[in-house]
């Protein structure tokens, strides 16, 4: 199983960014998928997940109304559209294959820096 | 919102010793508790799920116990590669509306 995030970079406060996560060796459509982030030197924070069909979509309060999760099962890709970005959104963003066990599979992460 | 509190913040031990890490929930999470290991510069790795089940490929020296609000991760006979940061994580009934992590315990070489 391989998950590869992309799309991170430097963005100004108030700006937007779209992250992508590509999956391989993975029955992508069968899996719930999550985004989890980790601020520099800090712990882990779950921010969103969705099931394979889009029936269940949930967000952490810290990003609700600003971030949107989506997926394209045909392309085995997960996305995170981030808007109204703040300095406190600076973090490494991981995508993770999610089940009732927890976060089974993780990508290596992509760094998002929000700064002027 | 359920809060997970891990203790100690840092644990200093030597290879070969036993590590005991604690995770306490602010209210019952039944057995919906997982543990992760994270090494510097790497993504976390699932170790234990449902409080006491080892994930695929996890060595038998890792074990988890507990239910309700108090959980323990035990690592017997520490290997050099076990020194890392460990996080607990909880969820509610599947599919949950939220997942939360503890703040982590750093296991360092004494």
XYZ file of C-alpha atoms in Angstrom:
226
model
C 0.000 0.000 0.000
C 1.333 3.394 -0.945
C -0.183 6.781 -0.244
C 1.529 9.889 -1.615
C 0.481 13.407 -0.671
C 1.203 16.475 -2.778
C 0.188 20.098 -3.094
C 1.770 21.544 0.022
C 3.740 24.765 0.037
C 3.868 28.335 1.261
C 0.601 30.292 1.244
C -0.351 33.651 2.661
C -2.867 33.998 5.497
C -6.373 34.026 4.066
C -5.273 32.083 1.017
C -6.283 28.692 -0.329
C -4.512 25.459 -1.158
C -5.585 22.072 -2.488
C -3.860 18.938 -1.265
C -3.966 15.632 -3.100
C -3.290 12.072 -2.017
C -2.730 9.311 -4.549
C -3.119 5.654 -3.666
C -1.628 2.543 -5.177
C -1.675 -1.156 -4.320
C -4.878 -0.328 -2.508
C -8.602 -0.987 -3.105
C -9.184 2.719 -2.692
C -12.947 2.824 -3.130
C -13.459 0.349 -0.270
C -11.656 2.519 2.248
C -12.626 5.421 4.414
C -9.918 8.060 4.021
C -8.760 10.711 6.459
C -6.605 13.800 6.636
C -4.524 14.204 9.769
C -2.084 17.009 10.456
C 0.879 17.648 12.713
C 2.096 21.148 13.502
C 5.886 21.490 13.798
C 7.063 19.806 16.984
C 3.497 19.049 18.053
C 1.151 16.091 18.247
C -1.339 14.608 15.811
C -4.688 16.192 14.983
C -7.370 14.430 12.953
C -9.125 16.962 10.729
C -11.469 15.145 8.334
C -12.572 11.845 6.863
C -14.980 10.465 4.337
C -16.203 7.032 3.338
C -15.900 5.571 -0.124
C -19.252 6.831 -1.387
C -19.328 10.232 0.292
C -22.193 9.261 2.615
C -20.178 10.007 5.737
C -18.100 13.174 5.816
C -16.906 14.704 9.066
C -14.597 17.531 10.085
C -12.861 18.664 13.228
C -14.263 21.882 14.650
C -10.939 23.612 13.985
C -11.416 23.359 10.195
C -15.191 23.088 9.764
C -16.460 25.580 7.201
C -12.955 26.253 5.844
C -11.752 22.846 4.605
C -13.496 20.480 2.174
C -12.616 16.829 1.697
C -13.396 15.011 -1.536
C -12.270 11.987 -3.505
C -12.144 10.524 -7.012
C -12.321 6.747 -6.716
C -11.627 6.201 -10.408
C -8.334 8.050 -10.011
C -7.680 6.608 -6.538
C -7.235 10.111 -5.214
C -8.222 12.006 -2.092
C -8.307 15.786 -1.894
C -8.409 18.510 0.730
C -9.386 22.011 -0.315
C -8.224 24.436 2.335
C -9.413 28.034 2.364
C -9.211 31.014 4.729
C -5.902 29.624 5.881
C -4.408 30.782 9.173
C -0.940 30.615 10.678
C -2.148 27.853 12.988
C -2.913 25.668 9.968
C 0.834 25.335 9.380
C 1.557 21.616 9.622
C 2.499 18.437 7.856
C -0.689 17.004 6.373
C -1.027 13.228 6.142
C -3.636 11.194 4.339
C -4.503 7.886 5.942
C -6.506 4.807 5.088
C -9.052 4.543 7.870
C -11.018 1.646 9.306
C -12.671 0.715 12.572
C -9.185 -0.311 13.700
C -7.885 3.217 13.283
C -5.524 4.764 10.756
C -4.058 1.704 9.099
C -2.042 3.243 6.286
C -0.292 6.600 6.133
C 1.407 8.669 3.502
C 4.654 10.524 4.171
C 2.896 13.853 4.430
C 3.104 17.241 2.717
C 4.101 20.445 4.491
C 1.788 23.446 4.432
C 3.201 26.745 5.672
C 0.892 29.688 6.174
C 2.913 32.871 6.425
C 3.186 36.316 4.916
C -15.528 16.129 23.513
C -13.443 13.280 24.892
C -9.930 14.252 25.956
C -7.100 11.715 26.079
C -4.310 12.341 28.558
C -1.084 10.404 28.170
C 1.498 9.893 30.877
C 4.298 10.296 31.391
C 5.209 12.980 28.865
C 8.703 11.514 28.619
C 9.919 8.090 29.669
C 13.648 7.366 29.912
C 14.600 3.706 29.823
C 17.396 1.446 28.651
C 17.257 -1.257 25.980
C 16.029 -4.501 27.469
C 13.788 -2.807 30.025
C 9.989 -2.789 30.027
C 8.065 0.352 29.090
C 4.608 1.093 30.469
C 2.722 3.974 28.852
C -0.639 5.222 30.063
C -3.601 6.815 28.285
C -6.593 8.062 30.241
C -9.873 9.173 28.649
C -12.099 11.887 30.120
C -15.072 9.553 29.644
C -15.547 5.963 28.576
C -14.427 5.039 25.064
C -15.326 1.369 25.552
C -12.430 -0.452 23.874
C -12.155 1.899 20.895
C -8.577 2.821 21.645
C -5.584 2.576 19.336
C -1.860 3.163 19.785
C 0.624 4.527 17.242
C 4.395 4.787 17.087
C 6.081 7.720 15.355
C 9.792 7.987 14.688
C 11.461 11.291 13.708
C 10.716 12.290 10.136
C 8.285 9.426 9.624
C 4.537 8.974 9.551
C 2.909 7.263 12.513
C 2.378 3.501 12.437
C -0.620 1.669 13.872
C 0.492 -0.684 16.655
C -2.593 -1.670 18.625
C -6.310 -1.375 17.895
C -9.405 -2.008 19.975
C -7.222 -1.606 23.073
C -5.463 -4.967 22.895
C -5.162 -6.243 19.314
C -1.803 -5.998 17.568
C -1.899 -4.651 14.044
C -0.421 -6.682 11.219
C 3.333 -7.139 11.491
C 3.674 -5.682 14.986
C 6.078 -7.652 17.201
C 4.700 -9.561 20.167
C 6.692 -7.427 22.626
C 4.030 -4.741 22.099
C 0.816 -5.284 24.034
C -2.164 -3.186 24.974
C -4.690 -3.460 27.753
C -7.560 -1.608 29.354
C -11.140 -0.576 28.714
C -13.439 2.263 29.587
C -11.174 5.154 30.579
C -7.776 3.640 31.451
C -5.450 2.062 28.928
C -1.869 0.863 28.905
C 0.675 0.163 26.194
C 3.417 -2.177 27.364
C 6.630 -2.794 25.473
C 8.610 -5.726 26.820
C 12.372 -5.912 26.449
C 12.905 -2.631 24.626
C 14.786 -2.767 21.357
C 16.810 0.243 20.082
C 14.226 0.832 17.349
C 11.417 1.205 19.905
C 12.587 4.625 21.086
C 10.045 6.968 19.545
C 6.903 8.946 20.337
C 3.725 7.023 21.093
C 0.184 8.321 20.672
C -3.139 6.916 21.768
C -6.284 7.648 19.750
C -9.983 7.084 20.401
C -13.174 7.009 18.420
C -16.859 6.599 19.182
C -19.174 4.005 17.598
C -18.405 3.352 13.924
C -18.561 5.449 11.867
C -17.540 8.109 14.379
C -18.044 11.841 14.066
C -14.643 12.571 15.500
C -11.303 10.981 16.277
C -9.028 12.351 18.974
C -5.392 11.762 19.841
C -3.519 12.016 23.088
C -0.634 14.456 23.285
C 1.994 11.721 23.068
C 4.648 10.080 25.222
C 8.280 10.353 24.183
C 10.211 7.167 24.933
C 13.899 8.048 25.054
C 17.076 6.115 25.674
C 18.427 6.516 29.178
